[in-house]
Amino acid sequence: NAVATHHTSSENGQSLGQAVKAAFKDRSYILLHLGFFTCGFHIAFLVTHLPNEIALCGLPASVASTSIAIIGLANIAGCIFSGWCTGRFLGKYVLFGLYASRVAMVLNTLPPVTDVNFYIFAAALGFTWLATVAPTAAITGKLFGTRYLATLFGLTMLSHQIGGFLGSYIGGIVITRDTPNPEAAISD
């Protein structure tokens, strides 16, 4: 069993450097990084530019602030639910379900553009926001044990943050390039 082999080697005298090198040679660990990078990218892209998108749709600023509040509340529920699920099911299935549910968020791009549609989108986004943390940490621990879990998961989280930076930055470039007067849209 490859999982048991990884777990045993990281728990039995392996140095931190050896554990990190072994982790980055593991396909599953690389996939966790790619998933978290993508997660950070699209979450930061969406939330950073949500107020501007709402303004460009001609809706009032109160829709943006309410949407962000809904994201925060739904995030609490999603994290609790994800932790509960991760304690009962394999982390890879929980993580798959969370990422697959985000595909449904594409429905936000379909008409009609209303405040209610943005609120539904915000609830779905918030529910999955940080819900990916519990299964990702559980998978990392299962693959490599707990001795260097903080470091290995921290490196995975770094991928998320790099994705988040790029999502915000690239989104800003796209918005300012494609919006005739982006400052006017933001101040409305």
Short mmCIF file of C-alpha atoms in Angstrom, two decimals:
data_model
loop_
_atom_site.label_atom_id
_atom_site.label_comp_id
_atom_site.label_asym_id
_atom_site.label_seq_id
_atom_site.Cartn_x
_atom_site.Cartn_y
_atom_site.Cartn_z
CA ASN A 1 0.00 0.00 0.00
CA ALA A 2 1.60 3.27 -1.15
CA VAL A 3 -0.21 5.31 1.51
CA ALA A 4 1.11 3.10 4.31
CA THR A 5 4.63 3.28 2.88
CA HIS A 6 4.62 7.09 2.83
CA HIS A 7 3.16 7.26 6.31
CA THR A 8 5.67 4.81 7.77
CA SER A 9 8.74 6.43 6.18
CA SER A 10 7.84 9.93 7.37
CA GLU A 11 7.23 8.73 10.92
CA ASN A 12 10.43 6.67 11.26
CA GLY A 13 13.49 8.89 11.43
CA GLN A 14 13.08 10.82 8.22
CA SER A 15 14.39 14.38 8.31
CA LEU A 16 12.24 17.34 7.33
CA GLY A 17 14.23 17.78 4.10
CA GLN A 18 13.79 14.14 3.20
CA ALA A 19 10.06 14.33 3.93
CA VAL A 20 9.63 17.42 1.72
CA LYS A 21 11.62 15.84 -1.13
CA ALA A 22 9.59 12.64 -0.87
CA ALA A 23 6.34 14.60 -0.82
CA PHE A 24 7.18 16.54 -3.97
CA LYS A 25 7.92 13.27 -5.75
CA ASP A 26 4.45 12.00 -4.88
CA ARG A 27 1.76 12.49 -7.55
CA SER A 28 -1.03 12.81 -4.97
CA TYR A 29 0.80 15.59 -3.14
CA ILE A 30 1.39 17.47 -6.39
CA LEU A 31 -2.32 17.13 -7.23
CA LEU A 32 -3.20 18.59 -3.80
CA HIS A 33 -1.00 21.57 -4.64
CA LEU A 34 -2.60 22.02 -8.04
CA GLY A 35 -6.08 21.76 -6.55
CA PHE A 36 -5.28 24.29 -3.83
CA PHE A 37 -3.60 26.64 -6.33
CA THR A 38 -6.73 26.55 -8.51
CA CYS A 39 -8.93 26.99 -5.45
CA GLY A 40 -7.00 30.08 -4.34
CA PHE A 41 -7.00 31.50 -7.84
CA HIS A 42 -10.71 31.34 -8.48
CA ILE A 43 -11.83 32.18 -4.94
CA ALA A 44 -9.65 35.33 -4.81
CA PHE A 45 -10.59 36.25 -8.37
CA LEU A 46 -14.29 35.98 -7.63
CA VAL A 47 -14.38 37.76 -4.30
CA THR A 48 -11.90 40.50 -5.14
CA HIS A 49 -13.81 41.47 -8.24
CA LEU A 50 -17.36 40.63 -7.08
CA PRO A 51 -18.23 44.22 -6.11
CA ASN A 52 -17.07 45.50 -9.50
CA GLU A 53 -18.96 42.75 -11.33
CA ILE A 54 -22.12 43.64 -9.42
CA ALA A 55 -21.63 47.33 -10.25
CA LEU A 56 -21.09 46.49 -13.93
CA CYS A 57 -24.42 44.60 -13.85
CA GLY A 58 -26.13 47.77 -12.69
CA LEU A 59 -27.03 46.50 -9.24
CA PRO A 60 -26.59 48.62 -6.09
CA ALA A 61 -23.52 48.39 -3.85
CA SER A 62 -25.69 46.89 -1.11
CA VAL A 63 -25.91 43.70 -3.20
CA ALA A 64 -22.11 43.43 -3.10
CA SER A 65 -21.88 43.96 0.66
CA THR A 66 -24.74 41.54 1.34
CA SER A 67 -23.14 38.96 -0.95
CA ILE A 68 -19.84 39.19 0.90
CA ALA A 69 -21.65 38.83 4.25
CA ILE A 70 -23.45 35.75 2.92
CA ILE A 71 -20.10 34.29 1.82
CA GLY A 72 -18.79 34.68 5.37
CA LEU A 73 -21.83 33.08 7.02
CA ALA A 74 -21.96 30.22 4.55
CA ASN A 75 -18.23 29.66 5.06
CA ILE A 76 -18.86 28.88 8.74
CA ALA A 77 -21.49 26.28 7.87
CA GLY A 78 -19.36 24.81 5.07
CA CYS A 79 -16.29 24.39 7.27
CA ILE A 80 -18.29 22.65 10.00
CA PHE A 81 -19.98 20.37 7.47
CA SER A 82 -16.69 19.60 5.72
CA GLY A 83 -15.01 18.72 9.01
CA TRP A 84 -17.92 16.44 9.90
CA CYS A 85 -17.75 14.74 6.47
CA THR A 86 -13.96 14.39 6.61
CA GLY A 87 -14.31 12.59 9.95
CA ARG A 88 -16.71 10.08 8.42
CA PHE A 89 -15.63 9.64 4.78
CA LEU A 90 -12.37 9.45 2.88
CA GLY A 91 -10.90 12.93 2.45
CA LYS A 92 -10.40 12.43 -1.29
CA TYR A 93 -14.14 11.93 -1.79
CA VAL A 94 -15.03 14.95 0.33
CA LEU A 95 -12.51 17.06 -1.57
CA PHE A 96 -13.79 15.81 -4.91
CA GLY A 97 -17.37 16.66 -3.92
CA LEU A 98 -16.39 20.17 -2.86
CA TYR A 99 -14.45 20.91 -6.04
CA ALA A 100 -17.16 19.36 -8.22
CA SER A 101 -19.82 21.51 -6.56
CA ARG A 102 -17.89 24.62 -7.54
CA VAL A 103 -18.44 23.79 -11.19
CA ALA A 104 -22.14 24.46 -10.59
CA MET A 105 -21.23 28.05 -9.76
CA VAL A 106 -20.89 28.66 -13.47
CA LEU A 107 -24.67 29.00 -13.37
CA ASN A 108 -24.06 32.48 -11.92
CA THR A 109 -23.08 33.63 -15.39
CA LEU A 110 -26.52 32.81 -16.82
CA PRO A 111 -29.28 35.43 -17.01
CA PRO A 112 -31.19 36.93 -15.36
CA VAL A 113 -28.79 39.08 -13.38
CA THR A 114 -30.60 39.78 -10.11
CA ASP A 115 -29.68 40.37 -6.50
CA VAL A 116 -31.18 36.98 -5.56
CA ASN A 117 -28.94 35.19 -8.09
CA PHE A 118 -25.88 36.88 -6.58
CA TYR A 119 -27.03 35.85 -3.08
CA ILE A 120 -27.44 32.22 -4.15
CA PHE A 121 -24.02 32.33 -5.79
CA ALA A 122 -22.51 33.87 -2.62
CA ALA A 123 -24.02 31.12 -0.45
CA ALA A 124 -22.64 28.37 -2.71
CA LEU A 125 -19.23 30.01 -2.92
CA GLY A 126 -19.07 30.61 0.82
CA PHE A 127 -20.14 27.07 1.68
CA THR A 128 -17.14 25.66 -0.20
CA TRP A 129 -14.73 28.54 0.54
CA LEU A 130 -12.47 27.09 3.24
CA ALA A 131 -14.26 23.75 3.39
CA THR A 132 -11.43 22.27 1.32
CA VAL A 133 -8.94 22.75 4.18
CA ALA A 134 -10.10 19.82 6.36
CA PRO A 135 -9.97 17.13 3.67
CA THR A 136 -6.71 18.48 2.22
CA ALA A 137 -5.04 18.41 5.64
CA ALA A 138 -6.45 14.94 6.29
CA ILE A 139 -5.13 13.62 2.98
CA THR A 140 -1.71 15.12 3.62
CA GLY A 141 -1.61 13.49 7.05
CA LYS A 142 -2.74 10.17 5.64
CA LEU A 143 -0.09 10.25 2.92
CA PHE A 144 2.86 11.33 5.06
CA GLY A 145 1.94 10.99 8.72
CA THR A 146 1.76 13.74 11.29
CA ARG A 147 5.42 14.35 12.08
CA TYR A 148 5.85 16.98 9.34
CA LEU A 149 2.17 17.62 8.67
CA ALA A 150 2.39 21.32 9.56
CA THR A 151 5.19 21.92 7.07
CA LEU A 152 3.77 19.79 4.27
CA PHE A 153 0.29 21.26 4.64
CA GLY A 154 1.81 24.73 4.98
CA LEU A 155 3.52 24.27 1.61
CA THR A 156 0.18 23.22 0.14
CA MET A 157 -1.39 26.34 1.65
CA LEU A 158 1.38 28.40 0.04
CA SER A 159 0.15 27.11 -3.33
CA HIS A 160 -3.31 28.38 -2.40
CA GLN A 161 -1.94 31.82 -1.52
CA ILE A 162 0.07 32.08 -4.75
CA GLY A 163 -3.08 31.15 -6.67
CA GLY A 164 -5.00 33.77 -4.70
CA PHE A 165 -2.48 36.45 -5.51
CA LEU A 166 -2.57 35.62 -9.21
CA GLY A 167 -6.39 35.44 -9.24
CA SER A 168 -6.68 38.91 -7.76
CA TYR A 169 -3.88 40.40 -9.85
CA ILE A 170 -4.82 38.90 -13.20
CA GLY A 171 -8.48 39.66 -12.56
CA GLY A 172 -7.54 43.29 -11.96
CA ILE A 173 -5.66 43.41 -15.23
CA VAL A 174 -8.63 41.92 -17.10
CA ILE A 175 -11.15 44.25 -15.46
CA THR A 176 -9.12 47.40 -16.10
CA ARG A 177 -8.33 46.34 -19.66
CA ASP A 178 -11.92 45.43 -20.60
CA THR A 179 -13.82 48.14 -18.71
CA PRO A 180 -13.91 51.50 -20.48
CA ASN A 181 -13.83 53.46 -17.21
CA PRO A 182 -13.18 51.03 -14.30
CA GLU A 183 -12.97 53.80 -11.70
CA ALA A 184 -16.49 54.96 -12.55
CA ALA A 185 -17.84 51.40 -12.26
CA ILE A 186 -16.26 50.98 -8.82
CA SER A 187 -17.47 54.32 -7.46
CA ASP A 188 -21.12 53.81 -8.54
#
